[in-house]
Structure formats: structure tokens, C-alpha cells
Amino acid sequence: MTPTLADIKDAARRIAGRISRTDMALSPSLTERMGLPVHLKLESRQTTGSFKLRGASNAIAQLSATARGKGVVTASTGNHGRALAYAAKLEGIRAVICMSSLVPANKLAEIERLGAEIRIVGDSQDDAQEEAERLARESGLSMVPPFDDPHVIAGQGTLGLEMIEAVPDATTVLVQLSGGGLAAGIATAVKALNPDTRVIGISMARGAAMKASIDAGHPVNVTELPTLADSLGGGIGLDNRLTFSICRNLLDDIVLLSESEIAAGIRHLYAVEREIAEGAGAVGVAALLAGKINAQGPIVTLVSGRNIDMTLHRKIVDGDTTEFERLDTQRNGRAA
């Protein structure tokens, strides 16, 4: 079932006591740079450090008593796992989180701290997804997908409601694009409330699965590669039921960023906006800094998460070249 604006409004009421309503802040520096008002939706200040708590909370709230007794399982690149672990702990529900070897250690530590069971499987999100599906079949655990699920999409879409309520004249909304749950939810809400508002998906150039799938006209496999925007990694699933079609139909454009551009976004958010953001969280700001966004009026960009390894963050804000940025140089060298 494709989520509607009514589903998103229901989700907002359902999760109101389970999440934080995060701040919307006008950025003087980006406003001056763009010549237009630029507002930052600071979902990085969410309880678990990312937007994922919205979808996880909406899904958990709709489980039957029998399902709650057996527990939940998911595959995650980190933030969804942390959100589901938190939401499950609040309800006293068992949670099993399947992840690949690419998930950063700091995200693993937070999930473990919340008491969830962790399974590290393979070297891609797809490998972790296969393990989660096996556990759901064999153990009776309820699957709470990271993106391709109507309850999860509706929960993430509550951000779109808050964006338009705070900035009703927004002409452009910048949203992180990975498996598509966030982009699909926000686009559904924004387009229903303000059909003329452009919604632009932002991703990294290294392994952007939704962009490759939309270009191909159907879901495709994409090799998952190391990137500063690790939360945007992974495929969309060859049997994708919802997010592919919603993103294809509702997104006005997709912008891809280099690792150096993503690092510049992280650096700007810290040095100028005084906000800590992970790579995925910074891509909207990074796209503005890179001159890749054209707008005619107020812009809203989502800062989606802050769950970055702080040693890496310190290196980026100090201006050191990271291993990820060196990948840009290697790619450009091969292209030459």
C-alpha cells in the first residue's frame, strides 16, 4: 500500500510522544551565499541522532501483541538499527539488527549499548538484508525494513509535514536519497501540501543505488563502496515494492556528490553553523556549497543525522584529506 498524506498525518499523531520535533533554523551564511533564504531542518538533533527514529517508531507502534512478544529484526547501515533498537527498548521488545562489515564501529557500539542483538554479515547491505529475512522466516521475528515499508515511509514523511509547516513558501526541499524511504515520505507529504515545491534527492557519487535504478528504469544492483556518506550505502532491493516508484514519480531531480564535496559540507556545518553532522547528514548543505542547486525561492535542506565517528569528524574539520577524499583523486586520475 502506497502511503498517502493521511497516512503521514496519522503517523505524526502516533509518534508524537516517541520522538523530538526538531528545530528549523535559518542559515545566514548559506542565505547570503544563495541570495535566497536557506533553512536547515536539524533532524541531527533527534533523540537517536538521525531521522530514522520516526519510521521505526511508527512501525513498532503498529505491531500486534503477538508480534511484540516475538520481537523485531532488520538490516541496517547503522542509523535505522539504532532507531529500531531504541524504539524496541522503550516497548520491552527483542530487537535483532543485521549489518555488514562496512558499518562504522561507533554505530555498532550505540546499538549494542541499547541492548539489541547484533549480527555482522558479509560486506554489503544486501548481505545483511538476506540474513534479516532468514531470521524473520525461521524465528518468527517481525521484519521492520529500513526503507521499503509503508509504515516506515509514513513515519519519515512526518518530516515533510514539519518542513512545510515551518516554511510554507519553500520552493525547494533537499533530501538525502538512499533506499528511498526518507525521500519517498518527504516527497509524498511536500507534494500533497505544496505541489509546486521541488524535491531534490541528494546522494554520493560512489554507489548511488536509487539514481542508478531510476536511470535504468527498474531496480538494479549497485556495488556498495566505502564513502563518507556511509548511511546512504546499500541497494534498494530488486523486488522493491514502494520507494522506487515513489521516488521516480515525485523527485524533481537527483544530485550526486564527490567525497570532497561531502567533506566540505561536514566542515561547513561545524565551522559555520556549529552543528555536528555525519556525511549523509551533510549532503544537502554540500550540494549548495558545490553550486549544484538552482532555486527561485526559499530552500529547506535536511540535516538528517549526526552519528559520525568523532575521530574522522575531527580530521575533516581540521582540513586533513581523508581516505575517502583520496578516492576522488584516484578516480579523477583514471578518468584523465
CSV table of C-alpha atoms in Angstrom, one decimal:
chain,number,residue,atom,x,y,z
A,1,MET,CA,0.0,0.0,0.0
A,2,THR,CA,1.5,3.3,-1.1
A,3,PRO,CA,1.4,5.8,1.8
A,4,THR,CA,-0.8,8.9,1.5
A,5,LEU,CA,-0.8,12.3,3.2
A,6,ALA,CA,-3.5,10.9,5.5
A,7,ASP,CA,-1.2,8.1,6.5
A,8,ILE,CA,1.6,10.5,7.2
A,9,LYS,CA,-0.6,12.7,9.3
A,10,ASP,CA,-1.7,9.6,11.3
A,11,ALA,CA,1.9,8.7,11.8
A,12,ALA,CA,2.6,12.2,13.1
A,13,ARG,CA,-0.1,11.8,15.8
A,14,ARG,CA,1.1,8.2,16.6
A,15,ILE,CA,4.7,9.0,17.2
A,16,ALA,CA,4.2,12.5,18.8
A,17,GLY,CA,5.3,11.3,22.2
A,18,ARG,CA,8.0,9.0,21.0
A,19,ILE,CA,10.2,11.5,19.0
A,20,SER,CA,11.5,15.0,19.3
A,21,ARG,CA,10.1,17.7,17.0
A,22,THR,CA,13.4,19.1,15.8
A,23,ASP,CA,14.4,22.7,15.1
A,24,MET,CA,14.2,24.6,11.8
A,25,ALA,CA,17.0,27.2,11.6
A,26,LEU,CA,17.7,29.9,9.1
A,27,SER,CA,21.3,29.8,7.9
A,28,PRO,CA,22.7,33.3,7.5
A,29,SER,CA,25.8,32.1,5.7
A,30,LEU,CA,24.0,29.9,3.2
A,31,THR,CA,21.3,32.5,2.7
A,32,GLU,CA,23.9,35.1,1.8
A,33,ARG,CA,25.7,32.6,-0.5
A,34,MET,CA,22.5,31.6,-2.3
A,35,GLY,CA,20.8,35.0,-2.3
A,36,LEU,CA,17.7,33.2,-1.0
A,37,PRO,CA,16.5,32.1,2.4
A,38,VAL,CA,18.1,28.7,3.3
A,39,HIS,CA,16.6,26.9,6.2
A,40,LEU,CA,18.2,23.9,7.9
A,41,LYS,CA,15.9,21.2,9.3
A,42,LEU,CA,18.1,19.9,12.1
A,43,GLU,CA,17.0,16.3,12.4
A,44,SER,CA,20.5,15.6,13.5
A,45,ARG,CA,19.3,16.7,16.9
A,46,GLN,CA,16.8,13.8,17.0
A,47,THR,CA,16.9,11.5,20.1
A,48,THR,CA,18.9,8.8,18.4
A,49,GLY,CA,20.9,11.2,16.2
A,50,SER,CA,19.0,10.7,13.0
A,51,PHE,CA,15.6,10.8,11.3
A,52,LYS,CA,15.3,7.0,11.4
A,53,LEU,CA,13.5,7.1,14.8
A,54,ARG,CA,10.4,8.4,13.1
A,55,GLY,CA,9.9,5.4,10.8
A,56,ALA,CA,11.0,2.8,13.3
A,57,SER,CA,8.6,4.3,16.0
A,58,ASN,CA,5.7,4.3,13.6
A,59,ALA,CA,6.3,0.7,12.6
A,60,ILE,CA,6.8,-0.5,16.2
A,61,ALA,CA,3.6,1.3,17.3
A,62,GLN,CA,1.5,-0.8,14.9
A,63,LEU,CA,2.7,-4.3,15.9
A,64,SER,CA,0.2,-6.8,17.3
A,65,ALA,CA,0.6,-8.1,20.8
A,66,THR,CA,1.8,-11.5,19.3
A,67,ALA,CA,4.4,-9.8,17.1
A,68,ARG,CA,5.7,-7.8,20.1
A,69,GLY,CA,6.1,-11.0,22.0
A,70,LYS,CA,8.4,-12.5,19.4
A,71,GLY,CA,10.5,-9.4,18.6
A,72,VAL,CA,11.7,-7.5,15.5
A,73,VAL,CA,14.6,-7.8,13.1
A,74,THR,CA,16.1,-5.5,10.4
A,75,ALA,CA,19.0,-4.9,8.2
A,76,SER,CA,20.8,-1.5,8.6
A,77,THR,CA,23.7,0.7,7.7
A,78,GLY,CA,23.6,1.8,11.4
A,79,ASN,CA,21.1,4.6,11.9
A,80,HIS,CA,17.9,2.6,11.3
A,81,GLY,CA,19.3,-0.2,13.6
A,82,ARG,CA,20.0,2.3,16.3
A,83,ALA,CA,16.5,3.8,15.9
A,84,LEU,CA,14.8,0.4,16.0
A,85,ALA,CA,16.9,-0.7,19.0
A,86,TYR,CA,15.8,2.4,20.8
A,87,ALA,CA,12.1,2.1,19.9
A,88,ALA,CA,12.1,-1.6,20.8
A,89,LYS,CA,13.8,-1.0,24.1
A,90,LEU,CA,11.1,1.6,25.1
A,91,GLU,CA,8.5,-1.1,24.5
A,92,GLY,CA,10.4,-4.0,26.0
A,93,ILE,CA,10.7,-5.8,22.7
A,94,ARG,CA,13.5,-8.0,21.5
A,95,ALA,CA,15.4,-6.5,18.5
A,96,VAL,CA,18.0,-8.1,16.2
A,97,ILE,CA,20.0,-5.8,14.0
A,98,CYS,CA,21.8,-7.3,10.9
A,99,MET,CA,24.6,-5.2,9.5
A,100,SER,CA,27.6,-5.6,7.1
A,101,SER,CA,31.3,-5.2,7.9
A,102,LEU,CA,31.1,-1.6,6.4
A,103,VAL,CA,29.1,-0.2,9.3
A,104,PRO,CA,31.3,2.1,11.4
A,105,ALA,CA,32.3,1.0,14.9
A,106,ASN,CA,30.7,3.9,16.6
A,107,LYS,CA,27.3,3.0,15.2
A,108,LEU,CA,27.7,-0.6,16.3
A,109,ALA,CA,28.6,0.5,19.8
A,110,GLU,CA,25.5,2.6,20.2
A,111,ILE,CA,23.2,-0.3,19.0
A,112,GLU,CA,24.9,-2.6,21.4
A,113,ARG,CA,24.5,-0.1,24.2
A,114,LEU,CA,20.8,-0.1,23.6
A,115,GLY,CA,20.6,-3.8,24.2
A,116,ALA,CA,19.8,-5.1,20.7
A,117,GLU,CA,21.4,-8.3,19.3
A,118,ILE,CA,23.9,-7.6,16.5
A,119,ARG,CA,24.6,-9.8,13.5
A,120,ILE,CA,27.5,-8.8,11.3
A,121,VAL,CA,27.1,-10.5,7.9
A,122,GLY,CA,29.0,-10.0,4.7
A,123,ASP,CA,30.3,-6.8,3.2
A,124,SER,CA,27.1,-5.1,1.9
A,125,GLN,CA,23.7,-4.0,3.0
A,126,ASP,CA,22.2,-6.7,0.7
A,127,ASP,CA,24.1,-9.4,2.6
A,128,ALA,CA,22.7,-8.1,5.9
A,129,GLN,CA,19.2,-8.0,4.4
A,130,GLU,CA,19.4,-11.6,3.4
A,131,GLU,CA,20.3,-12.6,7.0
A,132,ALA,CA,17.4,-10.5,8.4
A,133,GLU,CA,15.0,-12.2,6.0
A,134,ARG,CA,16.3,-15.6,7.1
A,135,LEU,CA,15.8,-14.7,10.7
A,136,ALA,CA,12.3,-13.5,10.1
A,137,ARG,CA,11.4,-16.7,8.4
A,138,GLU,CA,13.0,-19.1,10.9
A,139,SER,CA,12.4,-17.2,14.2
A,140,GLY,CA,9.1,-15.5,13.6
A,141,LEU,CA,10.6,-12.1,14.2
A,142,SER,CA,8.7,-9.2,12.6
A,143,MET,CA,10.7,-7.5,9.8
A,144,VAL,CA,10.9,-3.7,10.1
A,145,PRO,CA,12.6,-2.7,6.8
A,146,PRO,CA,14.9,0.3,6.7
A,147,PHE,CA,13.0,1.9,3.9
A,148,ASP,CA,10.7,-0.1,1.7
A,149,ASP,CA,7.7,-0.3,4.0
A,150,PRO,CA,4.6,1.8,4.2
A,151,HIS,CA,4.8,2.4,8.0
A,152,VAL,CA,8.4,3.4,7.8
A,153,ILE,CA,7.8,5.7,4.8
A,154,ALA,CA,4.9,7.4,6.6
A,155,GLY,CA,7.0,7.9,9.7
A,156,GLN,CA,9.8,9.6,7.7
A,157,GLY,CA,7.2,11.6,5.9
A,158,THR,CA,6.3,13.4,9.1
A,159,LEU,CA,9.5,15.5,8.4
A,160,GLY,CA,7.8,16.8,5.3
A,161,LEU,CA,4.8,18.0,7.3
A,162,GLU,CA,7.1,19.8,9.7
A,163,MET,CA,9.1,21.4,6.9
A,164,ILE,CA,6.1,22.9,5.1
A,165,GLU,CA,4.5,24.0,8.4
A,166,ALA,CA,7.7,25.9,9.3
A,167,VAL,CA,8.5,27.2,5.8
A,168,PRO,CA,5.2,27.2,3.8
A,169,ASP,CA,6.6,29.2,0.9
A,170,ALA,CA,9.5,26.7,0.4
A,171,THR,CA,10.3,26.3,-3.3
A,172,THR,CA,12.9,23.7,-3.0
A,173,VAL,CA,13.5,20.9,-0.5
A,174,LEU,CA,16.8,19.0,-0.4
A,175,VAL,CA,16.6,15.4,1.0
A,176,GLN,CA,19.0,12.6,1.4
A,177,LEU,CA,18.5,9.7,-1.1
A,178,SER,CA,19.5,6.1,-0.4
A,179,GLY,CA,16.9,3.3,-0.3
A,180,GLY,CA,14.3,6.0,-0.7
A,181,GLY,CA,12.2,5.7,2.5
A,182,LEU,CA,13.1,9.2,3.6
A,183,ALA,CA,12.8,10.8,0.2
A,184,ALA,CA,9.6,9.0,-0.6
A,185,GLY,CA,8.0,10.0,2.6
A,186,ILE,CA,9.0,13.7,2.5
A,187,ALA,CA,8.2,14.0,-1.2
A,188,THR,CA,4.7,12.5,-0.6
A,189,ALA,CA,4.0,15.0,2.1
A,190,VAL,CA,5.5,18.0,0.4
A,191,LYS,CA,3.9,17.4,-3.0
A,192,ALA,CA,0.5,16.9,-1.4
A,193,LEU,CA,0.8,20.1,0.6
A,194,ASN,CA,2.7,22.2,-2.0
A,195,PRO,CA,2.6,20.6,-5.5
A,196,ASP,CA,4.9,23.3,-7.0
A,197,THR,CA,7.7,22.7,-4.4
A,198,ARG,CA,10.6,20.9,-6.0
A,199,VAL,CA,12.0,18.0,-4.0
A,200,ILE,CA,15.6,17.1,-4.9
A,201,GLY,CA,17.3,13.9,-3.8
A,202,ILE,CA,21.0,14.2,-2.8
A,203,SER,CA,23.4,11.2,-2.8
A,204,MET,CA,27.0,10.4,-3.1
A,205,ALA,CA,28.6,9.5,-6.5
A,206,ARG,CA,30.1,6.3,-5.1
A,207,GLY,CA,27.3,3.7,-5.2
A,208,ALA,CA,24.1,5.7,-5.6
A,209,ALA,CA,21.7,2.8,-6.0
A,210,MET,CA,18.4,4.7,-6.4
A,211,LYS,CA,19.9,7.0,-9.0
A,212,ALA,CA,21.2,4.0,-11.0
A,213,SER,CA,17.9,2.3,-10.7
A,214,ILE,CA,15.9,5.3,-11.9
A,215,ASP,CA,18.3,5.8,-14.8
A,216,ALA,CA,17.8,2.1,-15.7
A,217,GLY,CA,14.0,2.2,-15.4
A,218,HIS,CA,14.0,-0.6,-12.8
A,219,PRO,CA,15.8,-1.6,-9.6
A,220,VAL,CA,19.4,-2.7,-10.2
A,221,ASN,CA,22.2,-4.0,-8.1
A,222,VAL,CA,25.0,-1.5,-7.3
A,223,THR,CA,28.3,-2.3,-5.7
A,224,GLU,CA,28.4,-0.8,-2.2
A,225,LEU,CA,31.6,1.2,-1.8
A,226,PRO,CA,33.2,3.0,1.1
A,227,THR,CA,32.1,6.6,1.4
A,228,LEU,CA,31.8,9.4,3.9
A,229,ALA,CA,28.1,9.1,3.4
A,230,ASP,CA,28.0,5.5,4.7
A,231,SER,CA,24.4,5.9,5.8
A,232,LEU,CA,23.4,6.3,2.1
A,233,GLY,CA,25.1,3.0,1.1
A,234,GLY,CA,23.4,-0.2,0.0
A,235,GLY,CA,20.9,-1.3,-2.6
A,236,ILE,CA,17.2,-0.6,-3.0
A,237,GLY,CA,16.2,-4.3,-3.4
A,238,LEU,CA,15.5,-5.9,-6.8
A,239,ASP,CA,12.0,-6.6,-5.5
A,240,ASN,CA,11.4,-3.1,-4.3
A,241,ARG,CA,7.7,-2.5,-3.8
A,242,LEU,CA,7.3,1.1,-3.0
A,243,THR,CA,10.2,3.5,-2.7
A,244,PHE,CA,11.5,3.1,-6.3
A,245,SER,CA,8.2,4.1,-7.9
A,246,ILE,CA,7.5,6.9,-5.4
A,247,CYS,CA,11.0,8.4,-5.9
A,248,ARG,CA,10.8,8.0,-9.7
A,249,ASN,CA,7.4,9.7,-9.8
A,250,LEU,CA,7.9,12.5,-7.2
A,251,LEU,CA,11.5,13.6,-7.2
A,252,ASP,CA,12.2,16.5,-9.4
A,253,ASP,CA,16.0,15.9,-9.7
A,254,ILE,CA,18.8,13.8,-8.2
A,255,VAL,CA,22.2,15.4,-7.4
A,256,LEU,CA,25.4,13.3,-6.8
A,257,LEU,CA,28.4,14.5,-4.8
A,258,SER,CA,32.0,13.6,-4.6
A,259,GLU,CA,33.7,12.7,-1.3
A,260,SER,CA,35.5,16.1,-1.2
A,261,GLU,CA,32.1,17.9,-1.6
A,262,ILE,CA,30.6,15.8,1.2
A,263,ALA,CA,33.6,16.7,3.4
A,264,ALA,CA,33.1,20.4,2.7
A,265,GLY,CA,29.5,20.1,3.8
A,266,ILE,CA,30.6,18.4,7.1
A,267,ARG,CA,33.2,21.1,7.6
A,268,HIS,CA,30.8,24.0,6.9
A,269,LEU,CA,28.2,22.7,9.3
A,270,TYR,CA,30.7,22.5,12.1
A,271,ALA,CA,32.8,25.6,11.4
A,272,VAL,CA,29.9,28.0,10.4
A,273,GLU,CA,26.6,26.5,11.6
A,274,ARG,CA,28.1,25.0,14.8
A,275,GLU,CA,26.4,21.6,14.0
A,276,ILE,CA,27.9,18.1,14.0
A,277,ALA,CA,26.7,16.1,11.0
A,278,GLU,CA,27.7,12.8,9.5
A,279,GLY,CA,28.5,12.6,5.8
A,280,ALA,CA,24.9,11.6,4.8
A,281,GLY,CA,23.5,14.4,7.1
A,282,ALA,CA,25.6,17.0,5.3
A,283,VAL,CA,24.9,16.2,1.7
A,284,GLY,CA,22.2,18.9,1.3
A,285,VAL,CA,24.5,21.6,2.5
A,286,ALA,CA,27.3,20.1,0.4
A,287,ALA,CA,25.2,20.4,-2.7
A,288,LEU,CA,24.5,24.1,-2.0
A,289,LEU,CA,28.2,24.7,-1.4
A,290,ALA,CA,29.1,22.9,-4.6
A,291,GLY,CA,26.8,25.1,-6.7
A,292,LYS,CA,24.7,22.2,-7.8
A,293,ILE,CA,21.3,23.6,-6.7
A,294,ASN,CA,19.3,26.2,-8.6
A,295,ALA,CA,16.3,27.7,-6.8
A,296,GLN,CA,13.9,30.6,-7.2
A,297,GLY,CA,12.8,31.0,-3.6
A,298,PRO,CA,13.2,29.7,0.0
A,299,ILE,CA,15.2,26.4,0.3
A,300,VAL,CA,14.8,23.8,3.0
A,301,THR,CA,17.7,21.3,3.4
A,302,LEU,CA,17.6,18.4,5.8
A,303,VAL,CA,20.5,17.7,8.1
A,304,SER,CA,19.5,14.1,8.6
A,305,GLY,CA,21.9,12.7,11.2
A,306,ARG,CA,25.0,13.3,13.4
A,307,ASN,CA,26.2,9.8,14.0
A,308,ILE,CA,29.8,10.2,12.7
A,309,ASP,CA,32.9,8.7,14.2
A,310,MET,CA,34.4,11.7,16.0
A,311,THR,CA,38.0,10.9,15.2
A,312,LEU,CA,37.0,11.1,11.5
A,313,HIS,CA,35.0,14.3,12.1
A,314,ARG,CA,38.0,15.9,13.8
A,315,LYS,CA,40.2,15.0,10.8
A,316,ILE,CA,37.7,16.5,8.4
A,317,VAL,CA,37.1,19.8,10.2
A,318,ASP,CA,40.9,20.2,10.7
A,319,GLY,CA,41.2,20.1,6.9
A,320,ASP,CA,43.1,16.9,6.6
A,321,THR,CA,42.5,14.9,3.5
A,322,THR,CA,40.6,11.7,4.4
A,323,GLU,CA,41.0,8.3,2.7
A,324,PHE,CA,37.6,8.9,1.1
A,325,GLU,CA,38.6,12.2,-0.4
A,326,ARG,CA,41.7,10.5,-1.8
A,327,LEU,CA,39.3,8.2,-3.7
A,328,ASP,CA,38.2,11.3,-5.7
A,329,THR,CA,41.7,11.9,-6.7
A,330,GLN,CA,42.3,8.3,-7.8
A,331,ARG,CA,39.0,8.3,-9.8
A,332,ASN,CA,39.9,11.6,-11.5
A,333,GLY,CA,43.4,10.3,-12.3
A,334,ARG,CA,41.9,7.2,-14.0
A,335,ALA,CA,39.4,9.4,-15.9
A,336,ALA,CA,42.3,11.5,-17.2
